[in-house]
Coordinates of C-alpha atoms in Angstrom, one line a residue:
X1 CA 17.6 -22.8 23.8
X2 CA 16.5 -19.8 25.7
X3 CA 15.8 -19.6 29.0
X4 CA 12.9 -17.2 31.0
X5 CA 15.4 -14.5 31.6
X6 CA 16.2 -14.4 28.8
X7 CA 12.7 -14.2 27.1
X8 CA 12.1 -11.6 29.7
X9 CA 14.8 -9.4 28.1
X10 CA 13.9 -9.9 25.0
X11 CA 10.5 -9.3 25.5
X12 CA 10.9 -5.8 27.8
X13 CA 13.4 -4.7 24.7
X14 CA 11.1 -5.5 22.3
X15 CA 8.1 -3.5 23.9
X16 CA 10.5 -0.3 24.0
X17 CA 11.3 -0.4 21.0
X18 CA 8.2 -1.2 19.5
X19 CA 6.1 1.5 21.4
X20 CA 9.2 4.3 20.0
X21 CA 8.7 3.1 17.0
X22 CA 4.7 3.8 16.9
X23 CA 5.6 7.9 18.5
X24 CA 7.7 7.7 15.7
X25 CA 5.2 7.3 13.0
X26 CA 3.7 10.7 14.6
X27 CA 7.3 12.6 14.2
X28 CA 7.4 11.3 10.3
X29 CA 3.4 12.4 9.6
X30 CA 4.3 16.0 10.9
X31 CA 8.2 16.1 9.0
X32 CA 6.9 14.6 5.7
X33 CA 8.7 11.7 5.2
X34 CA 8.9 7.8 6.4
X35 CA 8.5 6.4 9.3
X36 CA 10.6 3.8 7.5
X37 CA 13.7 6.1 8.0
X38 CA 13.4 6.3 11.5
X39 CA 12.8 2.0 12.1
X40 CA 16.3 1.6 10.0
X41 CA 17.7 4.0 12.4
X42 CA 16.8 2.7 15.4
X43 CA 18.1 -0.9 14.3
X44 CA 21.6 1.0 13.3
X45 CA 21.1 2.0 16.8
X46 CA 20.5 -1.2 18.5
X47 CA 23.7 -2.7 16.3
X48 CA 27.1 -1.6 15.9
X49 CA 27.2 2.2 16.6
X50 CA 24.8 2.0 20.1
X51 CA 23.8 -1.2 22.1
X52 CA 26.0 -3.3 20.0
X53 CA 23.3 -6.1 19.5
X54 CA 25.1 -8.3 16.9
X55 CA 23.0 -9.7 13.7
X56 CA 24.6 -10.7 10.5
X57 CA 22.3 -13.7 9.8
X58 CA 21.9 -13.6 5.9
X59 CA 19.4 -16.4 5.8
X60 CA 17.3 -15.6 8.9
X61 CA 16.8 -11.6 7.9
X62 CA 16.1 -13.3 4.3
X63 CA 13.0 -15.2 5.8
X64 CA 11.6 -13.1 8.0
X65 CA 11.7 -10.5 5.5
X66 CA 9.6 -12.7 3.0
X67 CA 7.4 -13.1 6.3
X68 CA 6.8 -9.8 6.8
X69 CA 6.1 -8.6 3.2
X70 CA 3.6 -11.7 3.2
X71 CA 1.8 -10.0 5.9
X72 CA 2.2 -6.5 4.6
X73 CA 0.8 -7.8 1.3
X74 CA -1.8 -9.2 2.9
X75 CA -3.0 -5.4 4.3
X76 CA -2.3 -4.0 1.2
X77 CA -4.8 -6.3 -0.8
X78 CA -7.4 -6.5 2.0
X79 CA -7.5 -2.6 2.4
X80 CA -7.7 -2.3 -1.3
X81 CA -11.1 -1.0 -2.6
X82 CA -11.4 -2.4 -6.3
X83 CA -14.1 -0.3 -7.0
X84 CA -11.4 3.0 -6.8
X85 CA -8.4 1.2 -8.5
X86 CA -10.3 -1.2 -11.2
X87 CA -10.0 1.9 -13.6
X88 CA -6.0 2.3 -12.6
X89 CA -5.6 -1.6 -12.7
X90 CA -4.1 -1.8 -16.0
X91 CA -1.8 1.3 -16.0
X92 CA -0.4 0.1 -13.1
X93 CA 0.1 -3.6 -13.9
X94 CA 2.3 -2.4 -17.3
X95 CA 4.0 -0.2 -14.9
X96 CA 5.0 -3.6 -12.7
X97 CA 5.9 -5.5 -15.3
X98 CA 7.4 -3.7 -18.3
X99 CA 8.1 -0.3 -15.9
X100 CA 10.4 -2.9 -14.1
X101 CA 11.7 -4.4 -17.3
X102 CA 12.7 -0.7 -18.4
X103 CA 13.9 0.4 -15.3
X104 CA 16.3 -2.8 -14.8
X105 CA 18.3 -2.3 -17.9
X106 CA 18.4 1.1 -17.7
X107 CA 20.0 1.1 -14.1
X108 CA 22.4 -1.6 -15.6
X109 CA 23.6 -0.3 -18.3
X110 CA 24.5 3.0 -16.5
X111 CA 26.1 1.6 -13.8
X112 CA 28.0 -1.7 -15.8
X113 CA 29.1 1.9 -18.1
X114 CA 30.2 4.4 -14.9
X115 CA 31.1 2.3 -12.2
X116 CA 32.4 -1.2 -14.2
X117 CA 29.9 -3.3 -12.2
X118 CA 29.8 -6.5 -13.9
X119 CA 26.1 -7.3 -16.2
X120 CA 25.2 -9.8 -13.4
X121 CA 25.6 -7.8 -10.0
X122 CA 24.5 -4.7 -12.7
X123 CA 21.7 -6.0 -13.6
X124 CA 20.8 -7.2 -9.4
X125 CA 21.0 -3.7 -8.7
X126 CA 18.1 -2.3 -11.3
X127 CA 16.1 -5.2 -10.1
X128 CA 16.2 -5.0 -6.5
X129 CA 16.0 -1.0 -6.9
X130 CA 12.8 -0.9 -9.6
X131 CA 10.2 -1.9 -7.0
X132 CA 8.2 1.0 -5.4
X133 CA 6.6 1.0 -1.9
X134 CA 3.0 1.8 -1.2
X135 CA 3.3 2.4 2.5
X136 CA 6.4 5.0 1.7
X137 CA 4.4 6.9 -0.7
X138 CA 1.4 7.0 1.0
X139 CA 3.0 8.4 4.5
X140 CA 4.0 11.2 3.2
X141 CA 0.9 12.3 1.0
X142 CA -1.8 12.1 3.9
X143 CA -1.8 15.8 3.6
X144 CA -2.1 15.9 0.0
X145 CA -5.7 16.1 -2.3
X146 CA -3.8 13.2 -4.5
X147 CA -6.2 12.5 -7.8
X148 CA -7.7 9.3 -7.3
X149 CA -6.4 8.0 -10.9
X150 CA -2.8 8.6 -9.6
X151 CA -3.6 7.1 -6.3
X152 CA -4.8 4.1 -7.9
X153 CA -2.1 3.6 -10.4
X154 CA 0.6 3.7 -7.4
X155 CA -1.4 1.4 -5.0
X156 CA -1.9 -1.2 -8.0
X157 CA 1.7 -0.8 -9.1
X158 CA 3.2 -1.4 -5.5
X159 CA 0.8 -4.0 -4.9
X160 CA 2.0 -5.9 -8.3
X161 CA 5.6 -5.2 -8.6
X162 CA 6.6 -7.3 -5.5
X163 CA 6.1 -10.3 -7.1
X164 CA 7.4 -9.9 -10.7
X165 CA 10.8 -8.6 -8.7
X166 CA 11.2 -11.2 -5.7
X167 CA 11.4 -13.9 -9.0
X168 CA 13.7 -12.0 -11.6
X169 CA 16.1 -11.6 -8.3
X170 CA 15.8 -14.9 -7.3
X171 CA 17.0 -16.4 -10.9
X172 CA 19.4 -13.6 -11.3
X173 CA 20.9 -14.8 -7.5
X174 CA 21.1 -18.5 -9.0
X175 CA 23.2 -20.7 -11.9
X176 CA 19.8 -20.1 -14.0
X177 CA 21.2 -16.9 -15.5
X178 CA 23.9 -19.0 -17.3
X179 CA 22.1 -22.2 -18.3
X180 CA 18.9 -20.6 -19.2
X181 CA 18.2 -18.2 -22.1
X182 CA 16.5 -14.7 -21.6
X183 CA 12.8 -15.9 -23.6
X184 CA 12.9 -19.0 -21.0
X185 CA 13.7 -16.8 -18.0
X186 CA 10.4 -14.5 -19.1
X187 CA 8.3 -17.2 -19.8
X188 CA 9.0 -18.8 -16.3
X189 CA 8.1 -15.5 -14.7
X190 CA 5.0 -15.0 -16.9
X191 CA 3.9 -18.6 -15.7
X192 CA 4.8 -18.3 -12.1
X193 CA 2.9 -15.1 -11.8
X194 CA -0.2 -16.5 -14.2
X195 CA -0.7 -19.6 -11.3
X196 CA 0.2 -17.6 -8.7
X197 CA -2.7 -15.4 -9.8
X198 CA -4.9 -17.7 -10.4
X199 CA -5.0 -20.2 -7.2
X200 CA -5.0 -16.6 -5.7
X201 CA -7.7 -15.8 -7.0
X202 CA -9.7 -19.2 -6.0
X203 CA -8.6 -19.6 -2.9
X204 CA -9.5 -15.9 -1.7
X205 CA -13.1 -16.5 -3.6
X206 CA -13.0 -20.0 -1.7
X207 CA -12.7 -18.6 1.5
X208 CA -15.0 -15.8 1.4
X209 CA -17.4 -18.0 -0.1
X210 CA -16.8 -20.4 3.0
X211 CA -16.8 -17.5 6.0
X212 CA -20.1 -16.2 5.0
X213 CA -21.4 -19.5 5.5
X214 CA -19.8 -20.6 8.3
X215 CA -21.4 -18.7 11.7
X216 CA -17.8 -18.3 14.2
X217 CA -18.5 -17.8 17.7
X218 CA -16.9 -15.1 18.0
X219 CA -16.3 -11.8 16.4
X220 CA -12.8 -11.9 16.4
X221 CA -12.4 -15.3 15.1
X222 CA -13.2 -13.2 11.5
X223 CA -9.8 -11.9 11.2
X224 CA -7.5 -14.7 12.5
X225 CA -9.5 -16.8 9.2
X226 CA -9.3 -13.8 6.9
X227 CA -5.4 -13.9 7.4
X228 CA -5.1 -17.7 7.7
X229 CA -6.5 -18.1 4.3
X230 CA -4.0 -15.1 2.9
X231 CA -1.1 -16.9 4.2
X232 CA -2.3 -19.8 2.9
X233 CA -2.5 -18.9 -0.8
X234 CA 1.1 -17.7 -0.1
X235 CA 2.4 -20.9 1.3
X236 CA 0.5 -23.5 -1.4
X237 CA 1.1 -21.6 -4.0
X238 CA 4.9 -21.4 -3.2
X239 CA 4.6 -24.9 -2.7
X240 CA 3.4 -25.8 -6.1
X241 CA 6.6 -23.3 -7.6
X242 CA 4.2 -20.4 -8.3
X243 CA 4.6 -16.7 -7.4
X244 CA 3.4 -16.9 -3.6
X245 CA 3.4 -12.6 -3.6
X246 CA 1.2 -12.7 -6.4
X247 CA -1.0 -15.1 -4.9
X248 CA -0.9 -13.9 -1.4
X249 CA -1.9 -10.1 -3.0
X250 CA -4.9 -11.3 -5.2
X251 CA -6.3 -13.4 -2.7
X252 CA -6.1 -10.6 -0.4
X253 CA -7.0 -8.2 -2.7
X254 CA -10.9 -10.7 -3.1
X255 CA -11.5 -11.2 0.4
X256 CA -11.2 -7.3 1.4
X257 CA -14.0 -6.9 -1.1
X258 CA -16.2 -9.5 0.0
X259 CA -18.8 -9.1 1.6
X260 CA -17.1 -10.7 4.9
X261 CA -19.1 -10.2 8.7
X262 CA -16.9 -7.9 10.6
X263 CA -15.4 -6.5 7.9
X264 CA -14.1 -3.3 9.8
X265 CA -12.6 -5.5 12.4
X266 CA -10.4 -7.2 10.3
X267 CA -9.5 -4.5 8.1
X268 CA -8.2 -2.9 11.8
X269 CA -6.6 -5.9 12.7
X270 CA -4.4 -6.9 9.7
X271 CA -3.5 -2.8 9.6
X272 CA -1.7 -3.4 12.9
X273 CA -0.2 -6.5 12.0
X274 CA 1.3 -4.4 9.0
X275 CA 2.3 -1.7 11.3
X276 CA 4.6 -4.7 13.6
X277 CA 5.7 -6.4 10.4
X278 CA 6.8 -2.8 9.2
X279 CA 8.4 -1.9 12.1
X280 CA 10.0 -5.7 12.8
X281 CA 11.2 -5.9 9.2
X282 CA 13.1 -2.5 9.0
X283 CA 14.1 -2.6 13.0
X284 CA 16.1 -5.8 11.7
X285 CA 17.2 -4.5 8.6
X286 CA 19.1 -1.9 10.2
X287 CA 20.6 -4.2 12.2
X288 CA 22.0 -6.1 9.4
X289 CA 23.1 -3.1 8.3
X290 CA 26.8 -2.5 10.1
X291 CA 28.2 1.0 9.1
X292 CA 31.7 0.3 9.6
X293 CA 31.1 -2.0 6.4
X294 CA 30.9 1.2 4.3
X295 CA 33.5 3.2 2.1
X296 CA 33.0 6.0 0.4
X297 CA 33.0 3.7 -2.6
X298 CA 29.4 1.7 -1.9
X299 CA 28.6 5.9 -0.7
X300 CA 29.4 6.4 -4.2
X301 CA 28.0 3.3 -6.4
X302 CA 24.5 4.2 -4.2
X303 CA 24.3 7.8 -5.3
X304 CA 24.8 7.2 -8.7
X305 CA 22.6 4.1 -9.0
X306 CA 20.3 6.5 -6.5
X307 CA 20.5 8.7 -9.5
X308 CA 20.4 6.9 -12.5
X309 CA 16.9 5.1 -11.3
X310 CA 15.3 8.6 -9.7
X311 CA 16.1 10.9 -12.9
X312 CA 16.3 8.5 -16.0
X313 CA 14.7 4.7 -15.4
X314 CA 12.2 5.6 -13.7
X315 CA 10.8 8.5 -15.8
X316 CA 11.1 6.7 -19.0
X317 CA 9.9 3.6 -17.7
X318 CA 6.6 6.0 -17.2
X319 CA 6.7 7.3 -19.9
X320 CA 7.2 3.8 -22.0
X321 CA 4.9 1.8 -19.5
X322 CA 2.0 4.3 -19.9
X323 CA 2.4 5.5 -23.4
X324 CA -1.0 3.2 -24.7
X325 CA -3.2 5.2 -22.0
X326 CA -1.9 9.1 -22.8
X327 CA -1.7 10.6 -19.2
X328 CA -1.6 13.7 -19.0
X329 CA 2.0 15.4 -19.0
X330 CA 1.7 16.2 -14.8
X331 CA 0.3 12.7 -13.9
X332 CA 3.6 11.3 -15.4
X333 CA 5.9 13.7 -13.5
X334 CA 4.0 12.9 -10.3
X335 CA 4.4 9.4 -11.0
X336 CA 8.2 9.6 -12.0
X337 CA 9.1 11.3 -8.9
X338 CA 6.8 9.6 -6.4
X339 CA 8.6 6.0 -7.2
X340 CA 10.1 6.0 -3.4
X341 CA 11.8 3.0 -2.3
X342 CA 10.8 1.0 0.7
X343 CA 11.0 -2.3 2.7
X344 CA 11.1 -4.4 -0.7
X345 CA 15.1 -2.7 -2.4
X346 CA 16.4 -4.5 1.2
X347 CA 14.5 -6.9 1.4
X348 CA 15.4 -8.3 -2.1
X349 CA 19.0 -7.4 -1.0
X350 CA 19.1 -9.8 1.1
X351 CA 18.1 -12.7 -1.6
X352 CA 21.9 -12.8 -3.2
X353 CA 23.5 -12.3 0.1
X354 CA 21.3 -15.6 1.5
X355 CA 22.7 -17.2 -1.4
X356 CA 26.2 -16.6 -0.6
X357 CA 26.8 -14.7 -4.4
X358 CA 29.9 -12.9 -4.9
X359 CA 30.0 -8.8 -4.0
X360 CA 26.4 -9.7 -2.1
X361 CA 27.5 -8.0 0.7
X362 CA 28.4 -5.1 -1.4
X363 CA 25.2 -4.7 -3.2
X364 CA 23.2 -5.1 0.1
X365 CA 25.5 -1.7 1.3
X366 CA 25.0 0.3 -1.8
X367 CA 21.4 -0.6 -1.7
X368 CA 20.6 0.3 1.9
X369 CA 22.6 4.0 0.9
X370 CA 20.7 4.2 -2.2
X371 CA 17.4 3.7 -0.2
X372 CA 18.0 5.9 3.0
X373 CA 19.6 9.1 0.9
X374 CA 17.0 9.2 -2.0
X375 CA 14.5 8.8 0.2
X376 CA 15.3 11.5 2.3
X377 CA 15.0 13.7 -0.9
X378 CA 12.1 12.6 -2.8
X379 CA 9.7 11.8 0.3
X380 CA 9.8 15.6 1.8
X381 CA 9.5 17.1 -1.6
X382 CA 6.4 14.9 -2.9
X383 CA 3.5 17.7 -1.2
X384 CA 5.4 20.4 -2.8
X385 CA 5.5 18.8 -6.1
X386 CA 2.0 17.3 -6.0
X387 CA 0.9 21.5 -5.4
X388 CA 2.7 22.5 -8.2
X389 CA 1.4 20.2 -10.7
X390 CA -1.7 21.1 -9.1
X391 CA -2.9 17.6 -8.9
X392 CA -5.4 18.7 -6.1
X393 CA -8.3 17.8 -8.4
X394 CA -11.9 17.5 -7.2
X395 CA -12.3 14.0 -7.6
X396 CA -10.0 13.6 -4.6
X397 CA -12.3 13.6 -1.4
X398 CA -10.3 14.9 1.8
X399 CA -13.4 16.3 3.4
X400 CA -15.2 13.1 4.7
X401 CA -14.5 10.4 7.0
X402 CA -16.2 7.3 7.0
X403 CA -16.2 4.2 8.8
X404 CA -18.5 1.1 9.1
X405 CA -19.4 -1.3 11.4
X406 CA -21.9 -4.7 10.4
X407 CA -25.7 -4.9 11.9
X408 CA -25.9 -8.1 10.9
X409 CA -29.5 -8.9 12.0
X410 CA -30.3 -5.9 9.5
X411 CA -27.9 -7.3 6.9
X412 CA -26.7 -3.7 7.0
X413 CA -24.2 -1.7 7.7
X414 CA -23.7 1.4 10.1
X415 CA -21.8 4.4 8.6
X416 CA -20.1 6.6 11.1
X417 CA -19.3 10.4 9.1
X418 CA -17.4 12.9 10.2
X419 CA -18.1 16.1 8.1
X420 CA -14.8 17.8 7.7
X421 CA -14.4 21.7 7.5
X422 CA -13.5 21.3 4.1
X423 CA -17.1 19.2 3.0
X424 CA -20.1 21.0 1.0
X425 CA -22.1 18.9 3.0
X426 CA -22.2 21.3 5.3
X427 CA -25.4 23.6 5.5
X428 CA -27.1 20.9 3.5
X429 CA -30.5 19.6 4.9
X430 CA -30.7 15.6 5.5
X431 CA -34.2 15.7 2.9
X432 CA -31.7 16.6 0.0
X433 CA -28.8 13.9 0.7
X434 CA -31.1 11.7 -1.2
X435 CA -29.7 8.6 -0.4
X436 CA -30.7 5.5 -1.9
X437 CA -33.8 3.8 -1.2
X438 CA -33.4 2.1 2.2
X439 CA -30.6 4.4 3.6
X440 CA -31.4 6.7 6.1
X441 CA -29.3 9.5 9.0
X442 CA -30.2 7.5 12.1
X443 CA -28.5 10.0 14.4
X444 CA -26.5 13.2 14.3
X445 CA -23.8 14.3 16.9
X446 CA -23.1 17.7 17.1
X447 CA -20.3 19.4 20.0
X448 CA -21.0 16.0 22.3
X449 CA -24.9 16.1 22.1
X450 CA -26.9 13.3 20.0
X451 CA -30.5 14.2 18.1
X452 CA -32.5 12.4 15.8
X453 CA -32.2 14.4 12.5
X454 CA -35.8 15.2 10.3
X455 CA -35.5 15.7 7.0
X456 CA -35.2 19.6 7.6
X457 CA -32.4 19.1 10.2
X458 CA -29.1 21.4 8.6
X459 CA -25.7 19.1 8.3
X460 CA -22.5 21.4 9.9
X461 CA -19.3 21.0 10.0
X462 CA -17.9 19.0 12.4
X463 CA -20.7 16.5 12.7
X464 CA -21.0 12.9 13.3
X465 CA -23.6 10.7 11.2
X466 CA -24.8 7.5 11.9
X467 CA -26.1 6.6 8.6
X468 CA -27.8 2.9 8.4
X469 CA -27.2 1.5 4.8
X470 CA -28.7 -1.7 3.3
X471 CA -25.6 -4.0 2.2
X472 CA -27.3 -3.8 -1.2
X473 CA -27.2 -0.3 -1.6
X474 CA -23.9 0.5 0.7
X475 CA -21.6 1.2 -1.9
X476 CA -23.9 3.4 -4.0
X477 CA -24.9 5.3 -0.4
X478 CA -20.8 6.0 0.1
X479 CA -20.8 7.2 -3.3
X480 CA -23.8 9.7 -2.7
X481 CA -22.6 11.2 0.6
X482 CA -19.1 11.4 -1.0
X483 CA -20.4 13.3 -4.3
X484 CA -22.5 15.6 -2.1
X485 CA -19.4 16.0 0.3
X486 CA -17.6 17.4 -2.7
X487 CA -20.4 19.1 -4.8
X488 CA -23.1 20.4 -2.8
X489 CA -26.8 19.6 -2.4
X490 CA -26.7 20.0 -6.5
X491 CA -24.4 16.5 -6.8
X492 CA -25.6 15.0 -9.5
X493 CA -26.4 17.5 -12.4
X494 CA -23.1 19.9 -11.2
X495 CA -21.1 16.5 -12.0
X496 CA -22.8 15.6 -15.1
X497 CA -24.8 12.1 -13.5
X498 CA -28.4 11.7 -14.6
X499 CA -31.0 13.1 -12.2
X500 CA -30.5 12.3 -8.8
X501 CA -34.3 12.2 -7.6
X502 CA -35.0 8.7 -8.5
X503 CA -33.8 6.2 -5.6
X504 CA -32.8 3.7 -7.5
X505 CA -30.4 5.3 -9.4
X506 CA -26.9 3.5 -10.1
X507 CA -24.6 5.8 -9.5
X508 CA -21.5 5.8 -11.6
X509 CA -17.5 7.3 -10.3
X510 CA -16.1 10.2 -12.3
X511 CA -13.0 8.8 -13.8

């Protein structure tokens, strides 16, 4: 029981912590590297070493941790724009399944060969390691002109290697290591993730299909349903023994790009829910986390299973993963070295120590010193190394901003643009945007003063748009502004499309 004080404590704690944790996230945008760093910190800091807040609660940190990547998951699907990754779906799919397949034996046999691990508690530690983390790569390369095509084959890959992982470490943390063979083990996997992907997949079309029919009375009803039904294909399809990431991801994944009313507003309020699950989950990972449980030799067995995933697995489990699709030789070192480790490693850490295996509590130490050390070295260097691969290619657009809010009366949508110093729309009149038929610049605001644009009216930097876009043509009016953005009033024949004169022109993405 807990009584009002109590909850008062808890709750004037918890706000403190929580609104350090969100200054923290600007400290890690302007060092370069995770904000993840600094949550783990302040949990070692609530713990042992400061307030001395006692947590050692295997099963509980187990749960909510499968909580909280349910609901970061569920942001990562919903913010997920197929139209950008359906070209990068494949790639990274091979890299989530037989990637992690090639990364798991590699880090096992190393480590069963240098350190004498045994094969099982070997081969825990390349499974829980393999997974990479979407929100760790992705803080640090804000700054970055990132490729789309690489971009899209990390977001895919961390989206998909959650679920493939949480099940191999869930058999490997029970007796069906011993009584089942290896081609049984695989096939489970394949099947879980097959159904898991699947009732995904139907009950994220189910309930779009049912929120565009059904009129809430209120606008911020929209989100609470989007992420009821998310959490729903998690828990049913968990129910029914099926991979509940998998199904939580593609469901997700179908509702963000549905046309959905209020589509903005949700989008904004599952991206904070991320941001507290984030911050929760690692706050209480670093709590679990008691220092004076070290010795120099889980220091050790972290660095060189820190090295033997960073510098071999994970660069031939590139290589091997994406050999069918010939990437170029700089896209596969970006990739290899931009496999940072995030919530998932602890979180999976925590599956064998739940289950009360042998040397759990070891492998949970060597992982949490894996995690913290090698991301302190890959996350600042990743701008550096993205600059000298020169991966700043033009089909990376870091000169627009846009947002959207519904008119639903209209059955349109209003574009808010910010023209960045960096965009070629500048000096370009509104008469040459040529937007699709239907789409039109309702209003331009320019140092705090509005005016209605004419077609003659000259675009500058620093701008705001209000551009009113037909749902039918909203896409294709994104990708118009967005090629003009990066090629000039010339988009169109510069990039190689057909003629960009006709309004009803489909408009295809470079690849």
């Amino acid at each position: 029981m807990i009584t009002v004080a109590e909850l008062n404590d808890f709750l004037l704690y918890g706000a403190l912590v929580l609104l350090l944790a969100i200054l923290a996230v600007r400290a890690s945008v302007r060092f370069g590297f995770p904000s993840l760093l600094i949550y783990l910190a302040m949990g070692v800091a609530l713990g042992e070493v400061g307030l001395g807040i006692r947590f050692d609660d295997a099963q509980l940190a187990h749960a909510l941790g499968f909580a909280a990547l349910v609901v970061i998951l569920t942001e990562g699907g919903l913010t997920t724009r197929w139209a950008e990754v359906r070209g990068s779906m494949l790639p990274g799919l091979v890299l989530a399944t037989v990637g992690i397949a090639v990364s798991v034996v590699v880090v096992a046999v190393i480590v069963h060969g240098t350190l004498g691990f045994g094969w099982r508690l070997s081969l825990l530690l390349g499974a829980v390691t393999s997974p990479t983390d979407a929100a760790a790569v992705f803080s640090v390369l804000r700054k970055v002109p990132l490729p789309r095509r690489l971009a899209g084959v990390l977001e895919a890959e961390s989206g998909l290697n959650d679920a493939p992982t949480v099940l191999l470490v869930t058999l490997l943390s029970s007796s069906a290591l011993t009584h089942e063979g290896v081609p049984r083990i695989v096939g489970l996997i394949a099947g879980e993730l097959a159904g898991g992907t699947v009732l995904g997949f139907i009950i994220g079309w189910g309930g779009a299909w049912l929120l565009r029919r059904v009129a809430l009375p209120s606008s911020g009803l929209y989100p609470l349903a989007v992420v009821s039904f998310a959490v729903l294909a998690y828990a049913f399809t968990s129910f029914v023994h099926c991979s509940g990431f998998a199904a939580v991801y593609v469901a997700s994944l179908v509702l963000g790009n549905a046309e959905l009313p209020h589509r903005p507003t949700t989008r904004s309020f599952v991206e904070g829910l991320a941001w507290l699950a984030q911050i929760g989950l690692f706050v209480m990972l670093g709590l679990l986390a008691w220092p004076s449980r070290l010795d120099w030799s889980d220091v050790l067995a972290g660095l060189v299973g820190g090295l033997a995933l960073t510098f071999v697995a994970r660069p031939l489990s590139v290589v091997v993963s994406l050999l069918p699709f010939r990437p170029r030789i700089p896209d596969q070192v970006f990739l290899a070295w931009a496999g940072l480790r995030g919530a998932v490693p602890i979180v999976l850490a925590t599956i064998p120590l739940a289950a009360g295996l042998e040397r759990a509590d070891r492998l949970f130490n060597v992982v949490f010193v894996l995690v913290v050390v090698f991301t302190l070295v890959q996350a600042p260097t990743l701008p550096w190394v993205g600059k000298v691969l020169r991966l700043g290619g033009e089909d990376e657009v870091r000169d627009l901003d846009v947002e959207a809010a519904p008119l639903e009366r209209l059955d349109a949508d209003l574009l808010q643009i910010r023209i960045l110093p960096r965009s070629r729309l500048a000096n370009v009149e509104v008469g040459e945007l040529r937007l699709p038929e239907g789409a039109s610049v309702a209003l331009v605001v320019r140092e705090g003063r509005s005016l209605v644009p004419g077609l003659r009216t000259i675009l500058k930097a620093g701008d705001d748009l209000l551009v009113v876009a037909p749902r039918r043509v909203r896409e294709a009016t994104e990708r118009r502004l967005r090629s003009v953005s990066r090629s000039g009033r010339l988009a169109g024949w510069l990039e190689g499309h057909p003629s960009t004169t006709h309004p009803r022109m489909r408009w295809v993405r470079r690849p």
